[in-house]
PDB file of C-alpha atoms in Angstrom:
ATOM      1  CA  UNK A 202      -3.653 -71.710 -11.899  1.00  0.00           C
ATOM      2  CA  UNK A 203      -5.912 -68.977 -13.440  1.00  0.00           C
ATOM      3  CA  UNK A 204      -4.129 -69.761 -17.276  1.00  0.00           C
ATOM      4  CA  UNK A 205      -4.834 -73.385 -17.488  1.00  0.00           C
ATOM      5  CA  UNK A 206      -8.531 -72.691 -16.005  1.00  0.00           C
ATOM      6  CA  UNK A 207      -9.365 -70.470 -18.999  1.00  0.00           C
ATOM      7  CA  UNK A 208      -8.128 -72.693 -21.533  1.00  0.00           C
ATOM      8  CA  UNK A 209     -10.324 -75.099 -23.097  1.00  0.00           C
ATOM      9  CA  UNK A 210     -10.912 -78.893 -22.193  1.00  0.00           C
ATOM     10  CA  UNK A 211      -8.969 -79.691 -25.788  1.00  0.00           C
ATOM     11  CA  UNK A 212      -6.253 -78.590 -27.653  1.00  0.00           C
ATOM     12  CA  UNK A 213      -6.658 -74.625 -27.797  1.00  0.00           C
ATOM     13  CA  UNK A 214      -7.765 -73.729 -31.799  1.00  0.00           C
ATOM     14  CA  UNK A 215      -5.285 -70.829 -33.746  1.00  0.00           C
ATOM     15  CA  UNK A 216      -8.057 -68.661 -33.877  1.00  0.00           C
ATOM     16  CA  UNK A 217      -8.386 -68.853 -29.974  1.00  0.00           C
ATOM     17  CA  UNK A 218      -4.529 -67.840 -29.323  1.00  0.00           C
ATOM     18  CA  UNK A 219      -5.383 -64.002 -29.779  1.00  0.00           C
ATOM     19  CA  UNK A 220      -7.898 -63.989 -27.013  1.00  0.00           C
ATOM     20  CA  UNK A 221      -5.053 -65.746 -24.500  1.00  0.00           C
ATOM     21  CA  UNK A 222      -2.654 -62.936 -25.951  1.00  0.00           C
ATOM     22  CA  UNK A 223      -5.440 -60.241 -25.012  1.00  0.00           C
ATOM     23  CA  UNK A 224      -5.886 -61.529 -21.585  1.00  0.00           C
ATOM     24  CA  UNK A 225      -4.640 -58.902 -18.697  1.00  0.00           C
ATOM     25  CA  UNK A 226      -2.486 -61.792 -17.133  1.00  0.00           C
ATOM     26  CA  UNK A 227      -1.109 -62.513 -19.878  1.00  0.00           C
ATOM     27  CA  UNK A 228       2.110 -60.772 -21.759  1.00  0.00           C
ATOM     28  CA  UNK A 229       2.843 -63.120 -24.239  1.00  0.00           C
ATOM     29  CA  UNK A 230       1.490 -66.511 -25.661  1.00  0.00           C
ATOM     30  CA  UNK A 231       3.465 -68.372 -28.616  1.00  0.00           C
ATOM     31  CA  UNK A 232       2.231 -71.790 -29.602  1.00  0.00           C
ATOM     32  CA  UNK A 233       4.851 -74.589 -29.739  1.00  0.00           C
ATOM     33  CA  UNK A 234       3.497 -77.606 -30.320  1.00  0.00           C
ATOM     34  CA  UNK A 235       0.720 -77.313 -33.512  1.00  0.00           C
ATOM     35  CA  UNK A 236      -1.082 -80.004 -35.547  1.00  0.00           C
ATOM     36  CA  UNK A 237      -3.977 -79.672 -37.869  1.00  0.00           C
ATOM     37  CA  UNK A 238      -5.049 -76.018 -36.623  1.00  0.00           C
ATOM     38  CA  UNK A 239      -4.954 -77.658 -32.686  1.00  0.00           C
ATOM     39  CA  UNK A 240      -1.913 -76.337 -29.976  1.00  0.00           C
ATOM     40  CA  UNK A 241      -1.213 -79.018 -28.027  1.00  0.00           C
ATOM     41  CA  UNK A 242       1.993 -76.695 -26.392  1.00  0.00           C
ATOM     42  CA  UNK A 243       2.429 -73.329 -26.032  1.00  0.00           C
ATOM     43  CA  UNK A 244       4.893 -70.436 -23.907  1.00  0.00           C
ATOM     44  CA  UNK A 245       2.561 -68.016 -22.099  1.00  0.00           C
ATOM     45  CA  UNK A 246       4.574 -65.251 -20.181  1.00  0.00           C
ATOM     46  CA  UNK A 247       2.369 -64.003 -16.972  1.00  0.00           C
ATOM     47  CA  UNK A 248       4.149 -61.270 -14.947  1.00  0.00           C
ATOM     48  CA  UNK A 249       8.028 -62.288 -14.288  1.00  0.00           C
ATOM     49  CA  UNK A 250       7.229 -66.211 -14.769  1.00  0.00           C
ATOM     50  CA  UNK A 251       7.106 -68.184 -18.296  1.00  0.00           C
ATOM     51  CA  UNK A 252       4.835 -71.337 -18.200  1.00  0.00           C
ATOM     52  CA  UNK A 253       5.225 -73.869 -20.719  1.00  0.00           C
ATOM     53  CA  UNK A 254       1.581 -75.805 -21.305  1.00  0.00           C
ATOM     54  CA  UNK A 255       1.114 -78.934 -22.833  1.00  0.00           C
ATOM     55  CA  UNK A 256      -2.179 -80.399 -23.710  1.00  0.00           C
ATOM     56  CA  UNK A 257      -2.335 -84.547 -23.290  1.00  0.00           C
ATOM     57  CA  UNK A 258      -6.142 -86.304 -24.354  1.00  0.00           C
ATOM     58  CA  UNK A 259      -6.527 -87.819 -20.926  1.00  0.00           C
ATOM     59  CA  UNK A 260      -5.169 -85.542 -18.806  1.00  0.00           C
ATOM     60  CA  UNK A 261      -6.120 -82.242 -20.208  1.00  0.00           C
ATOM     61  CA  UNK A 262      -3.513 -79.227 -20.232  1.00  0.00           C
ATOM     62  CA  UNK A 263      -0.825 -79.250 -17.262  1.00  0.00           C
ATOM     63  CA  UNK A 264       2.174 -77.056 -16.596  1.00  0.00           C
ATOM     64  CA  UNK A 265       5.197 -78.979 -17.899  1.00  0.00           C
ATOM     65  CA  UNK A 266       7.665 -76.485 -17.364  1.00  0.00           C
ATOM     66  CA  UNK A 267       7.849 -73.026 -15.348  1.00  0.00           C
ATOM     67  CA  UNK A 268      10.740 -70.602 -15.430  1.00  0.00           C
ATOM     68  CA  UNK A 269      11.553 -66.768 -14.342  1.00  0.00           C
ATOM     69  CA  UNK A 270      10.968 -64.683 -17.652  1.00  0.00           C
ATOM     70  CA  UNK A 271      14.036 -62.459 -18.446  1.00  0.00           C
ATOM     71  CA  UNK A 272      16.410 -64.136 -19.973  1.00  0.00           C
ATOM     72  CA  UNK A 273      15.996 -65.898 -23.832  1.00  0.00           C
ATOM     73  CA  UNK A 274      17.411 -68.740 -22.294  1.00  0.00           C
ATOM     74  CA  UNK A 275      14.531 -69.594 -20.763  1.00  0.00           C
ATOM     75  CA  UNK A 276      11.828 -69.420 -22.892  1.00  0.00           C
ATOM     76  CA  UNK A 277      14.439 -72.066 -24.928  1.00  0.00           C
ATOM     77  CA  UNK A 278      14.311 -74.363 -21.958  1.00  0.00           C
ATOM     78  CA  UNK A 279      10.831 -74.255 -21.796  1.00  0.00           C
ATOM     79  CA  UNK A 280      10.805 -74.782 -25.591  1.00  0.00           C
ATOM     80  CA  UNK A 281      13.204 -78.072 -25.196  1.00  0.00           C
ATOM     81  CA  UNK A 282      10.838 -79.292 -21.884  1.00  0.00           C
ATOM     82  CA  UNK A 283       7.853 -79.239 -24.277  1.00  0.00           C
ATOM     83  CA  UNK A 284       9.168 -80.963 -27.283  1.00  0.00           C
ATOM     84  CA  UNK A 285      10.461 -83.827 -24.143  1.00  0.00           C
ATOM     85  CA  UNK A 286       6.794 -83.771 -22.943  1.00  0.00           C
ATOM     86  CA  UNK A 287       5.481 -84.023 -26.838  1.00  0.00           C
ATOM     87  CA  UNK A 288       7.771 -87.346 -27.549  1.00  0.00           C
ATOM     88  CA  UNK A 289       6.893 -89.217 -24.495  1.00  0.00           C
ATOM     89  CA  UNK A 290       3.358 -88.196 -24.923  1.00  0.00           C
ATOM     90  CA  UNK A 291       3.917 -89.679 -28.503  1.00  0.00           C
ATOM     91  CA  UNK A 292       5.148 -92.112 -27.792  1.00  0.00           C
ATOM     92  CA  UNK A 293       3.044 -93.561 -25.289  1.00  0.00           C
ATOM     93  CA  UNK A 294      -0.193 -93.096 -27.810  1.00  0.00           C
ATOM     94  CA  UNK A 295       1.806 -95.126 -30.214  1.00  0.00           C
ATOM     95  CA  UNK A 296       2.105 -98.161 -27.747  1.00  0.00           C
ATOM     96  CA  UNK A 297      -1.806 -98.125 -27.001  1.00  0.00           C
TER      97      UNK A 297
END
């Protein structure tokens, strides 16, 4: 997937958001998961399809969630798949 192949190998940096935004394939990125200035999850709209990202140490960024764009519904699912993602990601680091 051309999205997750431009995105850093680490959580993507604030400052680097605008340049996803800016990107032709992209119509919209909005960061959902941020701590200390680092996205760890984020909703990035390309054409009719809304990806939701999450970024995990070991396993770099992955698509957690993908749903047709359209309907605000969506981009909520997506929203509730990534905050799933972001516990169990949690709390497996807390069990290491």
């Amino acid at each position: 997937m051309a999205i997750l192949e431009s995105l850093p190998a680490r959580p993507l940096r604030s400052a680097e958001l605008q340049a996803l935004r800016d990107a032709d394939s992209v119509t919209e990125a909005a960061p959902l998961g941020v701590d200390d200035d680092d996205i760890r999850a984020l909703a990035v709209q390309a054409g009719e399809t809304i990806f939701g990202l999450g970024y995990d140490p070991d396993e770099g960024w992955s698509v957690v969630d993908r749903r047709e764009a359209g309907d605000p519904e969506d981009l909520a699912a997506v929203r509730n798949s990534l905050k799933s993602w972001e516990a169990r990601r949690a709390a497996r680091e807390s069990e290491e």
